[in-house]
Short mmCIF file of C-alpha atoms and ligand atoms in Angstrom, two decimals:
data_model
loop_
_atom_site.label_atom_id
_atom_site.label_comp_id
_atom_site.label_asym_id
_atom_site.label_seq_id
_atom_site.Cartn_x
_atom_site.Cartn_y
_atom_site.Cartn_z
CA MET U 10 153.59 -2.02 84.17
CA THR U 11 154.29 1.63 84.89
CA ALA U 12 156.95 2.13 87.52
CA GLN U 13 156.42 4.15 90.66
CA ILE U 14 158.88 7.00 90.87
CA ILE U 15 161.37 6.99 93.72
CA ASN U 16 161.13 10.57 94.87
CA GLY U 17 164.67 11.52 95.85
CA GLU U 18 163.62 15.11 96.55
CA GLN U 19 161.11 13.94 99.16
CA VAL U 20 163.53 11.49 100.80
CA ALA U 21 166.13 14.29 100.89
CA ARG U 22 163.63 16.77 102.38
CA ASP U 23 162.90 14.36 105.23
CA LEU U 24 166.63 13.82 105.82
CA ARG U 25 167.32 17.57 105.78
CA LYS U 26 164.63 18.13 108.42
CA GLN U 27 166.44 15.70 110.75
CA LEU U 28 169.82 17.26 109.92
CA LYS U 29 168.57 20.75 110.73
CA GLU U 30 167.39 19.61 114.14
CA GLU U 31 170.71 17.94 114.80
CA VAL U 32 172.69 21.05 113.78
CA ALA U 33 170.60 23.11 116.22
CA PHE U 34 171.27 20.52 118.96
CA LEU U 35 175.03 20.54 118.31
CA LYS U 36 175.08 24.34 118.52
CA GLN U 37 172.95 24.57 121.62
CA GLU U 38 174.31 21.67 123.63
CA LYS U 39 177.93 21.51 122.54
CA GLY U 40 178.63 24.93 121.04
CA ILE U 41 179.70 23.30 117.76
CA VAL U 42 178.89 24.83 114.37
CA PRO U 43 179.61 22.04 111.85
CA GLY U 44 181.85 23.18 108.99
CA LEU U 45 182.33 21.66 105.53
CA ALA U 46 185.24 22.51 103.23
CA ILE U 47 184.79 21.65 99.57
CA ILE U 48 187.75 21.49 97.21
CA VAL U 49 186.90 22.12 93.59
CA VAL U 50 189.63 21.82 90.98
CA ARG U 51 188.11 23.60 88.02
CA SER U 52 187.55 21.28 85.02
CA PRO U 53 184.63 19.91 83.03
CA PHE U 54 184.41 17.10 85.65
CA ALA U 55 184.16 19.37 88.69
CA ARG U 56 180.35 19.81 88.93
CA LEU U 57 180.43 23.47 89.91
CA GLN U 58 176.64 23.69 90.16
CA ILE U 59 176.60 20.88 92.71
CA ALA U 60 179.17 22.77 94.81
CA SER U 61 176.83 25.79 94.81
CA LEU U 62 173.90 23.56 95.70
CA LYS U 63 175.87 22.09 98.62
CA GLU U 64 176.71 25.63 99.81
CA ARG U 65 173.05 26.63 99.65
CA THR U 66 171.90 23.48 101.46
CA CYS U 67 174.48 24.03 104.21
CA ARG U 68 173.32 27.63 104.65
CA GLN U 69 169.70 26.47 105.01
CA LEU U 70 170.69 23.94 107.66
CA GLY U 71 172.96 26.25 109.67
CA ILE U 72 176.19 24.50 108.57
CA LYS U 73 179.27 26.55 107.73
CA CYS U 74 180.48 25.77 104.21
CA GLN U 75 183.34 27.14 102.13
CA VAL U 76 184.31 26.13 98.61
CA PHE U 77 188.02 26.33 97.78
CA TYR U 78 188.51 26.67 94.04
CA LEU U 79 191.82 25.59 92.51
CA PRO U 80 192.78 26.15 88.88
CA GLU U 81 192.54 23.33 86.35
CA THR U 82 196.34 23.27 86.25
CA ALA U 83 196.59 22.44 89.99
CA THR U 84 199.04 19.62 90.66
CA GLU U 85 198.62 16.78 93.14
CA GLU U 86 201.11 18.55 95.45
CA GLU U 87 199.08 21.78 95.35
CA ILE U 88 195.87 19.94 96.21
CA ILE U 89 197.60 18.10 99.07
CA PHE U 90 199.04 21.40 100.36
CA ARG U 91 195.49 22.80 100.55
CA LEU U 92 194.25 19.61 102.23
CA GLU U 93 196.95 19.80 104.89
CA ARG U 94 195.89 23.34 105.79
CA LEU U 95 192.27 22.26 106.01
CA ASN U 96 193.21 19.22 108.12
CA HIS U 97 194.48 21.68 110.75
CA ASP U 98 191.69 24.23 110.40
CA LYS U 99 189.33 23.91 113.39
CA ASN U 100 186.53 25.65 111.46
CA PHE U 101 186.03 22.55 109.31
CA HIS U 102 184.92 19.11 110.49
CA GLY U 103 184.77 17.57 107.04
CA ILE U 104 186.45 17.84 103.64
CA ASN U 105 184.78 16.97 100.35
CA ILE U 106 186.79 16.80 97.13
CA HIS U 107 184.81 17.27 93.95
CA PRO U 108 185.49 14.94 90.99
CA LEU U 109 188.96 15.50 89.58
CA THR U 110 190.28 15.19 86.06
CA PRO U 111 191.18 11.55 85.25
CA HIS U 112 194.96 12.16 85.55
CA LEU U 113 194.52 12.87 89.29
CA SER U 114 193.57 9.93 91.53
CA HIS U 115 190.71 10.86 93.83
CA THR U 116 191.29 7.71 95.89
CA LEU U 117 194.98 8.43 96.46
CA ILE U 118 194.50 12.13 97.15
CA SER U 119 191.73 11.27 99.64
CA GLN U 120 194.32 9.39 101.74
CA GLN U 121 195.79 12.82 102.63
CA VAL U 122 192.57 13.91 104.33
CA ASP U 123 192.69 13.51 108.11
CA PRO U 124 190.54 10.39 108.69
CA ILE U 125 188.44 12.27 111.25
CA LYS U 126 187.52 14.81 108.53
CA ASP U 127 187.02 12.18 105.82
CA VAL U 128 183.29 12.69 105.30
CA GLU U 129 183.49 10.89 101.93
CA GLY U 130 184.50 7.68 103.72
CA LEU U 131 187.36 7.02 101.31
CA HIS U 132 190.35 7.10 103.67
CA PHE U 133 191.64 3.58 104.16
CA PHE U 134 191.08 3.85 107.95
CA ASN U 135 187.37 4.44 107.38
CA MET U 136 187.17 2.07 104.42
CA GLY U 137 188.86 -0.63 106.52
CA ASP U 138 186.39 -0.10 109.37
CA PHE U 139 183.57 -0.22 106.86
CA LEU U 140 184.75 -3.51 105.36
CA ILE U 141 184.81 -5.21 108.75
CA GLY U 142 181.28 -3.96 109.38
CA ARG U 143 182.19 -1.15 111.82
CA TYR U 144 180.24 1.66 110.24
CA ARG U 145 181.75 4.96 111.33
CA ILE U 146 181.84 6.93 108.11
CA VAL U 147 180.33 5.10 105.13
CA PRO U 148 180.80 6.40 101.55
CA PHE U 149 177.91 8.82 101.20
CA VAL U 150 176.66 8.02 97.69
CA ALA U 151 176.26 4.35 98.59
CA ARG U 152 174.44 5.33 101.80
CA GLY U 153 172.10 7.56 99.81
CA ILE U 154 171.31 4.75 97.37
CA MET U 155 170.48 2.43 100.29
CA LYS U 156 168.07 5.10 101.63
CA LEU U 157 166.30 5.22 98.29
CA ILE U 158 166.00 1.44 98.13
CA GLU U 159 164.64 1.48 101.69
CA SER U 160 162.02 4.07 100.66
CA THR U 161 160.49 1.55 98.20
CA GLY U 162 159.93 -0.99 100.99
CA MET U 163 161.89 -3.61 99.03
CA GLY U 164 163.30 -6.37 101.20
CA LEU U 165 166.76 -7.41 100.04
CA THR U 166 167.15 -10.84 101.61
CA GLY U 167 167.55 -13.43 98.90
CA LYS U 168 167.15 -10.87 96.12
CA ARG U 169 169.43 -10.75 93.12
CA ALA U 170 171.13 -7.32 92.96
CA VAL U 171 173.25 -6.16 90.04
CA VAL U 172 175.51 -3.12 90.35
CA VAL U 173 176.88 -1.68 87.12
CA GLY U 174 180.07 0.25 87.94
CA ARG U 175 182.80 -0.62 90.44
CA SER U 176 184.14 2.77 91.52
CA GLN U 177 185.54 3.27 94.99
CA LEU U 178 182.92 5.88 95.85
CA VAL U 179 179.80 4.23 94.44
CA GLY U 180 179.83 0.66 93.10
CA LYS U 181 182.17 -1.13 95.52
CA PRO U 182 180.77 0.22 98.81
CA LEU U 183 177.23 -0.20 97.56
CA ALA U 184 177.82 -3.86 96.67
CA PHE U 185 179.13 -4.37 100.19
CA LEU U 186 176.09 -2.71 101.80
CA LEU U 187 173.76 -4.84 99.67
CA LEU U 188 175.64 -7.99 100.69
CA GLU U 189 175.25 -6.98 104.33
CA LYS U 190 171.49 -6.86 103.70
CA ASN U 191 171.60 -10.44 102.36
CA ALA U 192 171.18 -9.68 98.67
CA THR U 193 173.14 -11.82 96.21
CA VAL U 194 175.25 -9.29 94.38
CA SER U 195 176.84 -9.25 90.93
CA MET U 196 179.15 -6.42 89.98
CA CYS U 197 179.47 -5.42 86.35
CA HIS U 198 182.03 -3.13 84.75
CA SER U 199 183.44 -2.11 81.40
CA ALA U 200 184.96 -5.55 80.78
CA THR U 201 181.78 -7.48 81.62
CA ALA U 202 180.87 -9.74 78.72
CA ASP U 203 177.17 -9.63 77.83
CA LEU U 204 176.03 -7.02 80.36
CA ALA U 205 172.36 -7.65 79.54
CA SER U 206 172.60 -11.27 80.67
CA TYR U 207 173.26 -9.94 84.20
CA THR U 208 170.97 -6.91 84.26
CA LYS U 209 168.02 -8.90 82.87
CA LYS U 210 168.08 -11.16 85.95
CA ALA U 211 168.29 -8.37 88.53
CA ASP U 212 165.51 -7.81 91.07
CA LEU U 213 167.45 -4.69 91.98
CA LEU U 214 169.50 -2.92 89.32
CA VAL U 215 171.79 -0.03 90.25
CA VAL U 216 173.59 1.69 87.41
CA ALA U 217 176.62 3.93 88.04
CA ALA U 218 178.64 3.78 84.86
CA GLY U 219 178.63 7.40 83.70
CA HIS U 220 177.43 6.51 80.18
CA PRO U 221 174.14 7.94 78.95
CA GLN U 222 171.36 5.39 78.59
CA ILE U 223 173.49 2.23 78.48
CA ILE U 224 170.57 0.37 80.02
CA ASN U 225 167.48 0.06 77.84
CA GLY U 226 164.13 -1.60 78.35
CA LYS U 227 165.27 -4.95 76.95
CA MET U 228 167.98 -5.20 79.61
CA VAL U 229 165.63 -4.95 82.61
CA LYS U 230 163.57 -7.62 84.36
CA GLU U 231 159.82 -7.02 84.63
CA GLY U 232 159.09 -5.53 88.07
CA ALA U 233 162.72 -4.72 88.97
CA VAL U 234 163.67 -1.79 91.19
CA VAL U 235 166.00 0.44 89.16
CA ILE U 236 168.32 3.06 90.65
CA ASP U 237 170.02 5.31 88.12
CA VAL U 238 173.08 6.99 89.64
CA GLY U 239 174.47 8.33 86.37
CA VAL U 240 174.46 12.03 85.63
CA ASN U 241 175.38 12.92 82.05
CA GLN U 242 175.22 16.42 80.63
CA ILE U 243 173.83 16.36 77.09
CA GLY U 244 173.64 19.96 75.89
CA SER U 245 171.65 21.74 78.56
CA ARG U 246 169.95 18.50 79.75
CA LEU U 247 170.98 16.05 82.43
CA ILE U 248 170.24 12.42 81.66
CA GLY U 249 170.99 9.20 83.45
CA ASP U 250 172.62 5.89 82.53
CA VAL U 251 169.17 4.32 82.13
CA ASP U 252 166.75 4.97 79.27
CA TYR U 253 164.04 6.25 81.60
CA GLU U 254 161.22 6.37 79.03
CA GLU U 255 161.68 2.70 78.11
CA VAL U 256 162.53 1.30 81.52
CA LYS U 257 159.68 3.02 83.39
CA ASN U 258 157.29 0.70 81.52
CA ILE U 259 159.06 -2.40 82.82
CA ALA U 260 160.38 -1.63 86.32
CA SER U 261 158.25 -1.49 89.46
CA TRP U 262 160.22 1.46 90.88
CA ILE U 263 162.65 3.83 89.20
CA THR U 264 164.65 6.93 90.09
CA PRO U 265 164.40 9.94 87.78
CA VAL U 266 167.44 11.96 86.69
CA PRO U 267 167.59 14.61 87.97
CA GLY U 268 165.65 14.35 91.24
CA GLY U 269 166.60 10.79 92.19
CA VAL U 270 169.96 9.93 93.69
CA GLY U 271 171.52 13.44 93.63
CA PRO U 272 169.52 15.21 96.36
CA VAL U 273 169.87 12.27 98.74
CA THR U 274 173.63 12.00 98.35
CA ILE U 275 174.08 15.64 99.41
CA ALA U 276 171.99 14.97 102.52
CA MET U 277 174.09 11.87 103.29
CA LEU U 278 177.34 13.80 102.87
CA LEU U 279 176.04 16.30 105.45
CA ASP U 280 174.94 13.47 107.72
CA ASN U 281 178.53 12.16 107.60
CA LEU U 282 179.70 15.69 108.41
CA LEU U 283 177.53 15.83 111.53
CA LYS U 284 178.89 12.44 112.60
CA ALA U 285 182.43 13.81 112.22
CA ALA U 286 181.52 16.98 114.15
CA ARG U 287 180.05 14.89 116.97
CA LEU U 288 183.24 12.81 117.18
CA ILE U 289 185.58 15.72 117.94
P1 NAP Z 312 183.64 6.15 87.59
O1 NAP Z 312 184.60 6.25 88.69
O2 NAP Z 312 183.96 6.68 86.24
O3 NAP Z 312 183.24 4.61 87.42
C1 NAP Z 312 182.41 4.17 86.40
C2 NAP Z 312 182.28 2.68 86.49
O4 NAP Z 312 181.41 2.24 85.44
C3 NAP Z 312 183.61 1.93 86.29
O5 NAP Z 312 183.70 0.88 87.22
C4 NAP Z 312 183.52 1.40 84.86
O6 NAP Z 312 184.17 0.16 84.67
C5 NAP Z 312 182.02 1.20 84.72
N1 NAP Z 312 181.63 1.29 83.32
C6 NAP Z 312 181.95 2.25 82.43
N2 NAP Z 312 181.40 1.98 81.23
C7 NAP Z 312 180.72 0.82 81.37
C8 NAP Z 312 179.95 0.02 80.48
N3 NAP Z 312 179.76 0.37 79.22
N4 NAP Z 312 179.39 -1.11 80.95
C9 NAP Z 312 179.58 -1.48 82.25
N5 NAP Z 312 180.30 -0.75 83.14
C10 NAP Z 312 180.86 0.38 82.70
O7 NAP Z 312 182.25 6.85 87.96
P2 NAP Z 312 181.51 7.05 89.38
O8 NAP Z 312 182.17 8.11 90.16
O9 NAP Z 312 181.22 5.75 90.01
O10 NAP Z 312 180.15 7.69 88.83
C11 NAP Z 312 179.32 6.97 87.94
C12 NAP Z 312 178.18 7.87 87.50
O11 NAP Z 312 177.45 8.26 88.65
C13 NAP Z 312 178.63 9.17 86.84
O12 NAP Z 312 177.67 9.54 85.87
C14 NAP Z 312 178.59 10.18 87.96
O13 NAP Z 312 178.36 11.48 87.50
C15 NAP Z 312 177.40 9.67 88.73
N6 NAP Z 312 177.41 10.03 90.14
C16 NAP Z 312 176.30 10.62 90.62
C17 NAP Z 312 176.25 10.96 91.94
C18 NAP Z 312 175.00 11.59 92.45
O14 NAP Z 312 175.01 12.06 93.58
N7 NAP Z 312 173.93 11.59 91.69
C19 NAP Z 312 177.34 10.75 92.78
C20 NAP Z 312 178.47 10.12 92.26
C21 NAP Z 312 178.48 9.75 90.93
P3 NAP Z 312 185.76 -0.03 84.80
O15 NAP Z 312 186.03 -0.09 86.27
O16 NAP Z 312 186.01 -1.32 84.13
O17 NAP Z 312 186.37 1.16 84.14
#
């Protein structure tokens, strides 16, 4: 079997078209120009290119976007000081914090973002709403992954879904969204014994571990839908957590890296931003 490719670029293009129309509507009808503030603490984890891509996408859609760069030495207090200023700045309806170095807790720092500007969906107010099924702002990467699954036409009721990775931003909210769609979900992580025994049974396999090619062809069920969230820089190349060349011969659908999850998550972040702008 050769897998069909889940075209994240196409899904994202369709989403951006809708977003652009909505930005125009917000401007015309309500006089609101949505604004996104991005905090980037410089480090090898910070994904500077993605910040530039977000800026460019915002410009194309008519959204105001400003990236605030902090030095690698920035302390938690300095980041929170910046957040507090942005919380009060009427130009911005949403705040996005780029991945931090491991000694800084993204989840804890996110609690300092005003919940109405929490476009990542990580503030416990929004996370609490989410967990009781009141979807105001849903973590954007998980939303993007659901869009990609939807684009394959796969029905989730009764399906066995395996999520590799249990981060606050990706794995946990995604598992919850899959449960809501009636999939039976297993969550795997770094302490899972015999990972392959889980992945091999998955009708839907989502991998967000941040380790290059930890999933090979032998670990995937024939005909599975495989979503590779991982982005790993190897020299000048970006590769995923899934061995694409092997797995594409076994899966029915697969996301490429790059061009799979990434473009859709940016669109979903901006969709959350428009929701926040509408709520003011
Ligand atoms: P994270 O916070 O580092 O979490 C990684 C998760 O993977 C953890 O739960 C960890 O388990 C688990 N894990 C690590 N090694 C494992 C192994 N060998 N076997 C099974 N599980 C393992 O990372 P994240 O923020 O969720 O991101 C994951 C990946 O997705 C990264 O490559 C990141 O760059 C990428 N990403 C892409 C996008 C996009 O838009 N394309 C967005 C966000 C993230 P423990 O909990 O036990 O440590």
